[in-house]
Amino acid sequence: MFTGIITDVGEISVLEQRGDLRARIKTAYDTAGIDMGASIASDGVCLTVIALGDTWYDVEISAETVSKTNLGAWKEGCKVNLERALKVGDELGGHIVSGHVDGVAELTAMADEGDSTRFTFKAPESLAKFIAPKGSVALNGTSLTVNEVSGCEFGVNIIPHTKQVTTWGNAQVGDKINLEIDTLARYVARLAEMKS
């Protein structure tokens, strides 16, 4: 489990297509404190550490994960949002995030509003019903509050601090973004379905 509070911006230093896609991610994390088999959310996708170095760790990404996320667009040198798994006693600053991406949204517009930037996204139609104003979403692993929803489009505001400590400062219209809907919304929708 994760919180959607990004704690490092890593860099893809090596990509290899073997049976699965293998990625080496440079990090500022103290890798001596990372166990083999640990889960680290990378752009919101829960990935398992399979090798470690002083300033990097490796992960394997299955074809299934590549097909359901934006990780297939990773290139050497690209930056990724990172979050280590939640530990008992950690502060829950965002919302409960599983690292299981539900689909890929598209960044359709950006507009400055004061010091913040309003980002507008188009969600896949099958996921739009789970996104509600003042609800939470995880976008590329970042816990964000939804401002408004109109059909499949929804908006969030991103403050300057978030743009500085994540990859959101480099976002561009047209970007494909990993979207994880709020777990609570998923269960509420399922309960409503069962009552029908």
Tab-separated table of C-alpha atoms in Angstrom:
chain	number	residue	atom	x	y	z
A	1	MET	CA	0.000	0.000	0.000
A	2	PHE	CA	1.025	3.577	-0.698
A	3	THR	CA	-0.236	7.088	0.074
A	4	GLY	CA	0.338	8.914	-3.214
A	5	ILE	CA	2.907	11.214	-1.581
A	6	ILE	CA	5.941	11.142	-3.881
A	7	THR	CA	9.235	10.860	-1.989
A	8	ASP	CA	11.758	10.790	-4.850
A	9	VAL	CA	12.005	11.427	-8.573
A	10	GLY	CA	14.014	8.608	-10.094
A	11	GLU	CA	15.558	8.290	-13.536
A	12	ILE	CA	15.383	5.347	-15.912
A	13	SER	CA	19.030	4.568	-16.627
A	14	VAL	CA	18.717	1.208	-18.423
A	15	LEU	CA	15.826	-0.515	-20.225
A	16	GLU	CA	16.123	-4.061	-21.553
A	17	GLN	CA	13.459	-6.130	-23.253
A	18	ARG	CA	14.026	-9.696	-22.140
A	19	GLY	CA	11.106	-12.059	-21.572
A	20	ASP	CA	9.695	-9.065	-19.655
A	21	LEU	CA	10.762	-5.432	-19.694
A	22	ARG	CA	13.550	-4.805	-17.165
A	23	ALA	CA	14.293	-1.290	-15.914
A	24	ARG	CA	17.101	0.124	-13.808
A	25	ILE	CA	15.981	3.149	-11.826
A	26	LYS	CA	18.471	5.628	-10.329
A	27	THR	CA	17.266	6.894	-6.973
A	28	ALA	CA	18.217	9.138	-4.065
A	29	TYR	CA	16.822	6.490	-1.679
A	30	ASP	CA	19.330	4.814	0.616
A	31	THR	CA	19.358	1.476	-1.202
A	32	ALA	CA	20.955	-0.210	1.837
A	33	GLY	CA	17.506	0.146	3.429
A	34	ILE	CA	15.671	-1.486	0.513
A	35	ASP	CA	15.077	-5.230	0.710
A	36	MET	CA	15.124	-7.521	-2.299
A	37	GLY	CA	11.484	-8.088	-3.202
A	38	ALA	CA	10.398	-4.711	-1.796
A	39	SER	CA	7.549	-2.884	-3.528
A	40	ILE	CA	8.206	0.609	-4.875
A	41	ALA	CA	5.557	2.576	-6.750
A	42	SER	CA	7.054	3.923	-9.973
A	43	ASP	CA	4.764	6.441	-11.706
A	44	GLY	CA	2.023	4.852	-9.619
A	45	VAL	CA	2.748	1.243	-10.602
A	46	CYS	CA	3.706	-1.147	-7.785
A	47	LEU	CA	6.923	-2.842	-8.951
A	48	THR	CA	9.120	-5.409	-7.206
A	49	VAL	CA	12.827	-4.789	-6.597
A	50	ILE	CA	14.875	-7.640	-8.133
A	51	ALA	CA	18.419	-6.203	-7.942
A	52	LEU	CA	20.140	-3.409	-6.020
A	53	GLY	CA	23.190	-1.180	-6.386
A	54	ASP	CA	24.479	1.811	-4.420
A	55	THR	CA	22.286	4.334	-6.255
A	56	TRP	CA	19.863	2.187	-8.230
A	57	TYR	CA	17.461	-0.722	-8.197
A	58	ASP	CA	16.087	-2.976	-10.954
A	59	VAL	CA	12.492	-4.040	-11.590
A	60	GLU	CA	10.827	-6.377	-14.082
A	61	ILE	CA	7.629	-5.243	-15.793
A	62	SER	CA	5.309	-7.849	-17.269
A	63	ALA	CA	3.678	-7.492	-20.687
A	64	GLU	CA	0.323	-7.202	-18.858
A	65	THR	CA	1.556	-4.198	-16.879
A	66	VAL	CA	3.040	-2.575	-19.987
A	67	SER	CA	-0.298	-3.008	-21.812
A	68	LYS	CA	-2.347	-1.406	-19.001
A	69	THR	CA	-0.063	1.530	-18.077
A	70	ASN	CA	2.168	4.187	-19.625
A	71	LEU	CA	5.359	2.281	-18.706
A	72	GLY	CA	5.770	1.081	-22.295
A	73	ALA	CA	6.637	4.695	-23.179
A	74	TRP	CA	9.525	4.823	-20.699
A	75	LYS	CA	12.859	5.718	-22.276
A	76	GLU	CA	16.336	5.871	-20.821
A	77	GLY	CA	16.755	9.254	-19.133
A	78	CYS	CA	13.068	9.805	-18.368
A	79	LYS	CA	12.083	10.834	-14.845
A	80	VAL	CA	9.581	8.857	-12.759
A	81	ASN	CA	7.689	9.542	-9.540
A	82	LEU	CA	8.720	7.134	-6.763
A	83	GLU	CA	7.164	6.138	-3.452
A	84	ARG	CA	8.247	3.405	-1.065
A	85	ALA	CA	5.604	1.154	0.444
A	86	LEU	CA	3.720	2.354	3.494
A	87	LYS	CA	4.920	1.043	6.866
A	88	VAL	CA	2.805	0.699	9.987
A	89	GLY	CA	3.050	4.013	11.829
A	90	ASP	CA	3.800	6.116	8.714
A	91	GLU	CA	1.839	9.316	8.191
A	92	LEU	CA	-1.029	8.870	5.737
A	93	GLY	CA	-0.706	12.219	3.983
A	94	GLY	CA	-2.543	11.413	0.764
A	95	HIS	CA	-5.057	8.587	0.397
A	96	ILE	CA	-4.834	4.792	0.273
A	97	VAL	CA	-3.217	3.863	-3.053
A	98	SER	CA	-2.633	0.246	-4.092
A	99	GLY	CA	-0.216	0.775	-6.972
A	100	HIS	CA	-2.581	-1.183	-9.233
A	101	VAL	CA	-3.248	1.186	-12.125
A	102	ASP	CA	-6.812	1.063	-13.469
A	103	GLY	CA	-6.139	2.694	-16.826
A	104	VAL	CA	-4.426	5.505	-18.700
A	105	ALA	CA	-5.823	9.043	-18.819
A	106	GLU	CA	-4.746	11.773	-21.225
A	107	LEU	CA	-3.648	15.251	-20.138
A	108	THR	CA	-5.838	17.481	-22.331
A	109	ALA	CA	-5.241	20.999	-20.977
A	110	MET	CA	-3.128	23.029	-18.555
A	111	ALA	CA	-3.851	26.564	-17.349
A	112	ASP	CA	-2.203	28.623	-14.624
A	113	GLU	CA	-4.526	29.692	-11.814
A	114	GLY	CA	-2.620	31.922	-9.440
A	115	ASP	CA	0.554	30.060	-8.508
A	116	SER	CA	-1.080	26.673	-9.158
A	117	THR	CA	-1.789	24.978	-12.464
A	118	ARG	CA	-5.160	23.483	-13.389
A	119	PHE	CA	-4.642	20.178	-15.213
A	120	THR	CA	-7.531	18.670	-17.174
A	121	PHE	CA	-7.566	14.956	-17.966
A	122	LYS	CA	-9.728	12.672	-20.058
A	123	ALA	CA	-10.335	9.346	-18.333
A	124	PRO	CA	-11.319	6.131	-20.100
A	125	GLU	CA	-15.121	5.984	-20.248
A	126	SER	CA	-15.184	2.811	-18.141
A	127	LEU	CA	-13.441	4.637	-15.265
A	128	ALA	CA	-15.106	8.061	-15.440
A	129	LYS	CA	-18.022	6.976	-13.226
A	130	PHE	CA	-15.576	6.395	-10.350
A	131	ILE	CA	-14.239	9.981	-10.384
A	132	ALA	CA	-16.138	12.529	-8.283
A	133	PRO	CA	-15.610	16.173	-7.310
A	134	LYS	CA	-13.618	16.430	-4.064
A	135	GLY	CA	-12.742	12.743	-4.382
A	136	SER	CA	-9.211	11.421	-4.719
A	137	VAL	CA	-7.315	9.978	-7.672
A	138	ALA	CA	-3.719	8.854	-8.069
A	139	LEU	CA	-2.143	10.210	-11.259
A	140	ASN	CA	1.341	8.866	-12.040
A	141	GLY	CA	1.345	7.848	-8.393
A	142	THR	CA	0.510	11.300	-7.006
A	143	SER	CA	-2.499	11.631	-4.684
A	144	LEU	CA	-4.617	14.495	-5.990
A	145	THR	CA	-8.041	15.957	-5.211
A	146	VAL	CA	-10.541	16.188	-8.066
A	147	ASN	CA	-11.930	19.712	-8.529
A	148	GLU	CA	-14.618	19.122	-11.127
A	149	VAL	CA	-15.927	16.397	-13.409
A	150	SER	CA	-17.689	16.724	-16.763
A	151	GLY	CA	-18.379	13.439	-18.525
A	152	CYS	CA	-15.013	11.743	-18.964
A	153	GLU	CA	-13.036	14.904	-18.217
A	154	PHE	CA	-11.901	15.973	-14.769
A	155	GLY	CA	-9.637	18.655	-13.377
A	156	VAL	CA	-7.138	18.921	-10.548
A	157	ASN	CA	-4.991	21.797	-9.313
A	158	ILE	CA	-1.300	21.168	-8.782
A	159	ILE	CA	0.528	23.535	-6.440
A	160	PRO	CA	4.094	24.758	-7.068
A	161	HIS	CA	5.564	22.470	-4.372
A	162	THR	CA	4.103	19.386	-6.053
A	163	LYS	CA	5.440	20.511	-9.443
A	164	GLN	CA	8.924	20.904	-7.917
A	165	VAL	CA	9.144	17.547	-6.106
A	166	THR	CA	7.472	15.354	-8.752
A	167	THR	CA	7.487	15.002	-12.520
A	168	TRP	CA	4.421	17.280	-12.842
A	169	GLY	CA	6.655	20.300	-13.508
A	170	ASN	CA	7.568	18.696	-16.871
A	171	ALA	CA	4.065	17.594	-17.901
A	172	GLN	CA	2.765	18.433	-21.384
A	173	VAL	CA	-0.640	18.316	-23.015
A	174	GLY	CA	-1.017	14.930	-24.712
A	175	ASP	CA	0.878	13.026	-22.004
A	176	LYS	CA	-0.532	9.611	-21.125
A	177	ILE	CA	-0.957	9.346	-17.361
A	178	ASN	CA	-1.372	6.301	-15.105
A	179	LEU	CA	-4.753	6.573	-13.365
A	180	GLU	CA	-5.734	4.734	-10.212
A	181	ILE	CA	-9.233	5.466	-8.981
A	182	ASP	CA	-9.993	5.725	-5.286
A	183	THR	CA	-10.460	2.282	-3.743
A	184	LEU	CA	-13.476	3.520	-1.790
A	185	ALA	CA	-15.185	4.649	-5.010
A	186	ARG	CA	-14.660	1.200	-6.504
A	187	TYR	CA	-16.340	-0.533	-3.544
A	188	VAL	CA	-19.226	1.952	-3.338
A	189	ALA	CA	-19.921	1.439	-7.061
A	190	ARG	CA	-19.795	-2.338	-6.656
A	191	LEU	CA	-22.228	-2.211	-3.720
A	192	ALA	CA	-24.615	-0.035	-5.742
A	193	GLU	CA	-24.378	-2.530	-8.636
A	194	MET	CA	-25.225	-5.447	-6.332
A	195	LYS	CA	-28.327	-3.647	-4.963
A	196	SER	CA	-29.713	-3.081	-8.480
